[in-house]
Short mmCIF file of N, CA and C in Angstrom, two decimals:
data_model
loop_
_atom_site.label_atom_id
_atom_site.label_comp_id
_atom_site.label_asym_id
_atom_site.label_seq_id
_atom_site.Cartn_x
_atom_site.Cartn_y
_atom_site.Cartn_z
N MET A 915 -59.23 52.62 -37.22
CA MET A 915 -58.15 52.54 -38.17
C MET A 915 -58.72 52.57 -39.58
N ARG A 916 -58.04 53.31 -40.43
CA ARG A 916 -58.44 53.34 -41.84
C ARG A 916 -58.15 51.95 -42.44
N PRO A 917 -59.13 51.34 -43.09
CA PRO A 917 -58.96 49.95 -43.53
C PRO A 917 -57.94 49.75 -44.65
N THR A 918 -57.84 50.70 -45.58
CA THR A 918 -56.89 50.52 -46.69
C THR A 918 -56.11 51.81 -46.92
N ALA A 919 -54.92 51.65 -47.42
CA ALA A 919 -54.06 52.81 -47.68
C ALA A 919 -54.48 53.50 -48.97
N PRO A 920 -54.50 54.83 -48.98
CA PRO A 920 -54.80 55.55 -50.22
C PRO A 920 -53.63 55.41 -51.19
N LEU A 921 -53.95 55.40 -52.46
CA LEU A 921 -52.92 55.27 -53.49
C LEU A 921 -52.62 56.63 -54.11
N ASN A 922 -51.44 56.74 -54.68
CA ASN A 922 -51.09 57.94 -55.45
C ASN A 922 -51.95 57.99 -56.71
N LYS A 923 -51.92 59.11 -57.40
CA LYS A 923 -52.71 59.26 -58.62
C LYS A 923 -52.36 58.21 -59.67
N ASP A 924 -51.10 57.76 -59.66
CA ASP A 924 -50.69 56.75 -60.64
C ASP A 924 -50.96 55.32 -60.17
N GLY A 925 -51.62 55.17 -59.00
CA GLY A 925 -51.99 53.86 -58.49
C GLY A 925 -50.93 53.20 -57.62
N SER A 926 -49.83 53.88 -57.37
CA SER A 926 -48.75 53.32 -56.56
C SER A 926 -48.92 53.71 -55.09
N PHE A 927 -48.20 53.02 -54.23
CA PHE A 927 -48.19 53.35 -52.81
C PHE A 927 -47.20 54.48 -52.58
N GLY A 928 -47.62 55.48 -51.82
CA GLY A 928 -46.74 56.57 -51.44
C GLY A 928 -45.95 56.20 -50.20
N PHE A 929 -45.07 57.11 -49.80
CA PHE A 929 -44.23 56.87 -48.63
C PHE A 929 -45.06 56.61 -47.38
N ALA A 930 -46.09 57.43 -47.14
CA ALA A 930 -46.92 57.28 -45.94
C ALA A 930 -47.64 55.93 -45.93
N ALA A 931 -48.12 55.51 -47.09
CA ALA A 931 -48.81 54.21 -47.18
C ALA A 931 -47.84 53.07 -46.90
N LYS A 932 -46.61 53.18 -47.40
CA LYS A 932 -45.60 52.14 -47.16
C LYS A 932 -45.24 52.07 -45.68
N MET A 933 -45.04 53.24 -45.06
CA MET A 933 -44.68 53.26 -43.64
C MET A 933 -45.84 52.77 -42.77
N GLY A 934 -47.06 53.19 -43.08
CA GLY A 934 -48.22 52.73 -42.33
C GLY A 934 -48.41 51.22 -42.44
N THR A 935 -48.22 50.69 -43.63
CA THR A 935 -48.32 49.24 -43.84
C THR A 935 -47.24 48.51 -43.06
N HIS A 936 -46.04 49.06 -43.07
CA HIS A 936 -44.93 48.45 -42.31
C HIS A 936 -45.25 48.42 -40.81
N LEU A 937 -45.75 49.53 -40.28
CA LEU A 937 -46.11 49.57 -38.85
C LEU A 937 -47.22 48.58 -38.53
N ARG A 938 -48.19 48.48 -39.41
CA ARG A 938 -49.28 47.52 -39.18
C ARG A 938 -48.78 46.09 -39.25
N ASN A 939 -47.85 45.81 -40.15
CA ASN A 939 -47.29 44.47 -40.23
C ASN A 939 -46.49 44.12 -38.98
N GLU A 940 -45.76 45.11 -38.43
CA GLU A 940 -45.00 44.89 -37.20
C GLU A 940 -45.91 44.54 -36.02
N HIS A 941 -47.12 45.07 -36.03
CA HIS A 941 -48.04 44.89 -34.90
C HIS A 941 -49.28 44.06 -35.30
N ALA A 942 -49.13 43.22 -36.29
CA ALA A 942 -50.26 42.43 -36.82
C ALA A 942 -50.92 41.58 -35.73
N ALA A 943 -50.14 41.09 -34.79
CA ALA A 943 -50.70 40.24 -33.73
C ALA A 943 -51.60 41.04 -32.77
N GLN A 944 -51.48 42.38 -32.82
CA GLN A 944 -52.24 43.22 -31.92
C GLN A 944 -53.41 43.92 -32.62
N ILE A 945 -53.71 43.48 -33.85
CA ILE A 945 -54.79 44.08 -34.63
C ILE A 945 -55.76 42.99 -35.06
N GLN A 946 -57.04 43.28 -34.91
CA GLN A 946 -58.08 42.38 -35.40
C GLN A 946 -59.25 43.21 -35.90
N ASP A 947 -59.67 42.98 -37.12
CA ASP A 947 -60.79 43.70 -37.73
C ASP A 947 -60.60 45.23 -37.66
N ASN A 948 -59.40 45.68 -38.01
CA ASN A 948 -59.06 47.12 -38.01
C ASN A 948 -59.22 47.78 -36.65
N GLN A 949 -59.03 47.03 -35.59
CA GLN A 949 -59.02 47.56 -34.23
C GLN A 949 -57.86 46.94 -33.48
N THR A 950 -57.24 47.74 -32.61
CA THR A 950 -56.17 47.17 -31.81
C THR A 950 -56.78 46.34 -30.68
N THR A 951 -56.11 45.26 -30.34
CA THR A 951 -56.60 44.37 -29.29
C THR A 951 -55.81 44.51 -27.99
N GLU A 952 -54.71 45.24 -28.05
CA GLU A 952 -53.93 45.54 -26.85
C GLU A 952 -53.14 46.82 -27.09
N ASP A 953 -52.56 47.36 -26.04
CA ASP A 953 -51.82 48.61 -26.16
C ASP A 953 -50.60 48.44 -27.07
N ILE A 954 -50.33 49.47 -27.86
CA ILE A 954 -49.16 49.53 -28.72
C ILE A 954 -48.45 50.83 -28.40
N ILE A 955 -47.15 50.76 -28.19
CA ILE A 955 -46.37 51.95 -27.88
C ILE A 955 -45.59 52.37 -29.13
N PHE A 956 -45.77 53.62 -29.53
CA PHE A 956 -45.09 54.16 -30.70
C PHE A 956 -44.04 55.17 -30.26
N LYS A 957 -43.13 55.49 -31.16
CA LYS A 957 -42.04 56.41 -30.87
C LYS A 957 -42.46 57.87 -30.98
N SER A 958 -43.50 58.15 -31.76
CA SER A 958 -43.90 59.54 -31.96
C SER A 958 -45.38 59.63 -32.33
N VAL A 959 -45.90 60.84 -32.22
CA VAL A 959 -47.28 61.11 -32.63
C VAL A 959 -47.42 60.85 -34.13
N ASN A 960 -46.39 61.18 -34.89
CA ASN A 960 -46.44 60.98 -36.34
C ASN A 960 -46.56 59.50 -36.70
N GLU A 961 -45.90 58.62 -35.95
CA GLU A 961 -46.05 57.18 -36.20
C GLU A 961 -47.49 56.73 -35.97
N ILE A 962 -48.14 57.30 -34.98
CA ILE A 962 -49.53 56.95 -34.70
C ILE A 962 -50.41 57.33 -35.89
N GLY A 963 -50.17 58.52 -36.45
CA GLY A 963 -50.93 58.95 -37.63
C GLY A 963 -50.72 58.02 -38.81
N LEU A 964 -49.50 57.58 -39.01
CA LEU A 964 -49.22 56.63 -40.10
C LEU A 964 -49.92 55.30 -39.84
N PHE A 965 -49.86 54.84 -38.61
CA PHE A 965 -50.46 53.57 -38.23
C PHE A 965 -51.98 53.60 -38.39
N LEU A 966 -52.63 54.64 -37.88
CA LEU A 966 -54.08 54.71 -37.90
C LEU A 966 -54.66 55.12 -39.25
N TYR A 967 -54.05 56.12 -39.89
CA TYR A 967 -54.65 56.74 -41.07
C TYR A 967 -53.80 56.66 -42.34
N PHE A 968 -52.62 56.02 -42.26
CA PHE A 968 -51.66 56.02 -43.36
C PHE A 968 -51.25 57.45 -43.70
N GLY A 969 -51.11 58.29 -42.69
CA GLY A 969 -50.73 59.69 -42.89
C GLY A 969 -51.92 60.50 -43.36
N GLY A 970 -51.64 61.68 -43.90
CA GLY A 970 -52.70 62.51 -44.42
C GLY A 970 -53.51 63.23 -43.36
N THR A 971 -53.05 63.20 -42.12
CA THR A 971 -53.75 63.91 -41.04
C THR A 971 -52.71 64.46 -40.07
N ASN A 972 -53.06 65.47 -39.36
CA ASN A 972 -52.19 66.02 -38.34
C ASN A 972 -52.62 65.45 -37.00
N SER A 973 -51.97 64.40 -36.57
CA SER A 973 -52.35 63.70 -35.34
C SER A 973 -52.22 64.58 -34.11
N TRP A 974 -51.37 65.59 -34.17
CA TRP A 974 -51.23 66.52 -33.05
C TRP A 974 -52.55 67.24 -32.79
N LEU A 975 -53.34 67.44 -33.83
CA LEU A 975 -54.63 68.11 -33.70
C LEU A 975 -55.79 67.13 -33.65
N GLU A 976 -55.62 65.98 -34.25
CA GLU A 976 -56.70 65.01 -34.41
C GLU A 976 -56.94 64.15 -33.16
N LEU A 977 -55.87 63.78 -32.47
CA LEU A 977 -56.00 62.90 -31.31
C LEU A 977 -56.29 63.72 -30.06
N CYS A 978 -57.43 63.43 -29.43
CA CYS A 978 -57.88 64.22 -28.27
C CYS A 978 -58.19 63.30 -27.09
N ASP A 979 -58.08 63.87 -25.90
CA ASP A 979 -58.44 63.13 -24.69
C ASP A 979 -59.96 63.19 -24.48
N THR A 980 -60.42 62.64 -23.37
CA THR A 980 -61.86 62.58 -23.11
C THR A 980 -62.48 63.96 -22.90
N ASN A 981 -61.65 64.96 -22.63
CA ASN A 981 -62.14 66.33 -22.45
C ASN A 981 -62.05 67.15 -23.73
N GLY A 982 -61.64 66.53 -24.83
CA GLY A 982 -61.56 67.22 -26.10
C GLY A 982 -60.27 68.00 -26.33
N ARG A 983 -59.29 67.87 -25.44
CA ARG A 983 -58.02 68.57 -25.61
C ARG A 983 -57.09 67.73 -26.48
N SER A 984 -56.53 68.37 -27.50
CA SER A 984 -55.62 67.69 -28.41
C SER A 984 -54.22 67.61 -27.82
N ILE A 985 -53.37 66.81 -28.41
CA ILE A 985 -51.98 66.72 -27.99
C ILE A 985 -51.34 68.10 -28.15
N ASP A 986 -51.68 68.80 -29.21
CA ASP A 986 -51.17 70.16 -29.42
C ASP A 986 -51.54 71.06 -28.26
N ASP A 987 -52.78 70.97 -27.79
CA ASP A 987 -53.21 71.78 -26.65
C ASP A 987 -52.36 71.50 -25.41
N TRP A 988 -52.05 70.23 -25.18
CA TRP A 988 -51.29 69.84 -24.00
C TRP A 988 -49.85 70.31 -24.04
N THR A 989 -49.33 70.61 -25.24
CA THR A 989 -47.92 71.04 -25.33
C THR A 989 -47.76 72.53 -25.17
N LYS A 990 -48.84 73.29 -25.11
CA LYS A 990 -48.77 74.75 -24.96
C LYS A 990 -48.88 75.15 -23.50
N ILE A 991 -48.14 76.17 -23.16
CA ILE A 991 -48.15 76.67 -21.79
C ILE A 991 -49.30 77.63 -21.60
#
């Protein structure tokens, strides 16, 4: 997990940082030292990206299984 949210150029929190912080606050009991301590179920791949990285990444391409296949790979026929 990214330890801190990136700020906008003016020093404010952007939408992704606010949403990521909100998700982390909702699951604070399941996080210790920037690592999850138990399974967390999210509604979408995009929520996972906000939770882990405060956005700024395409989780469909970034999150891979043990064989290196991304979620995007798994959705293609």
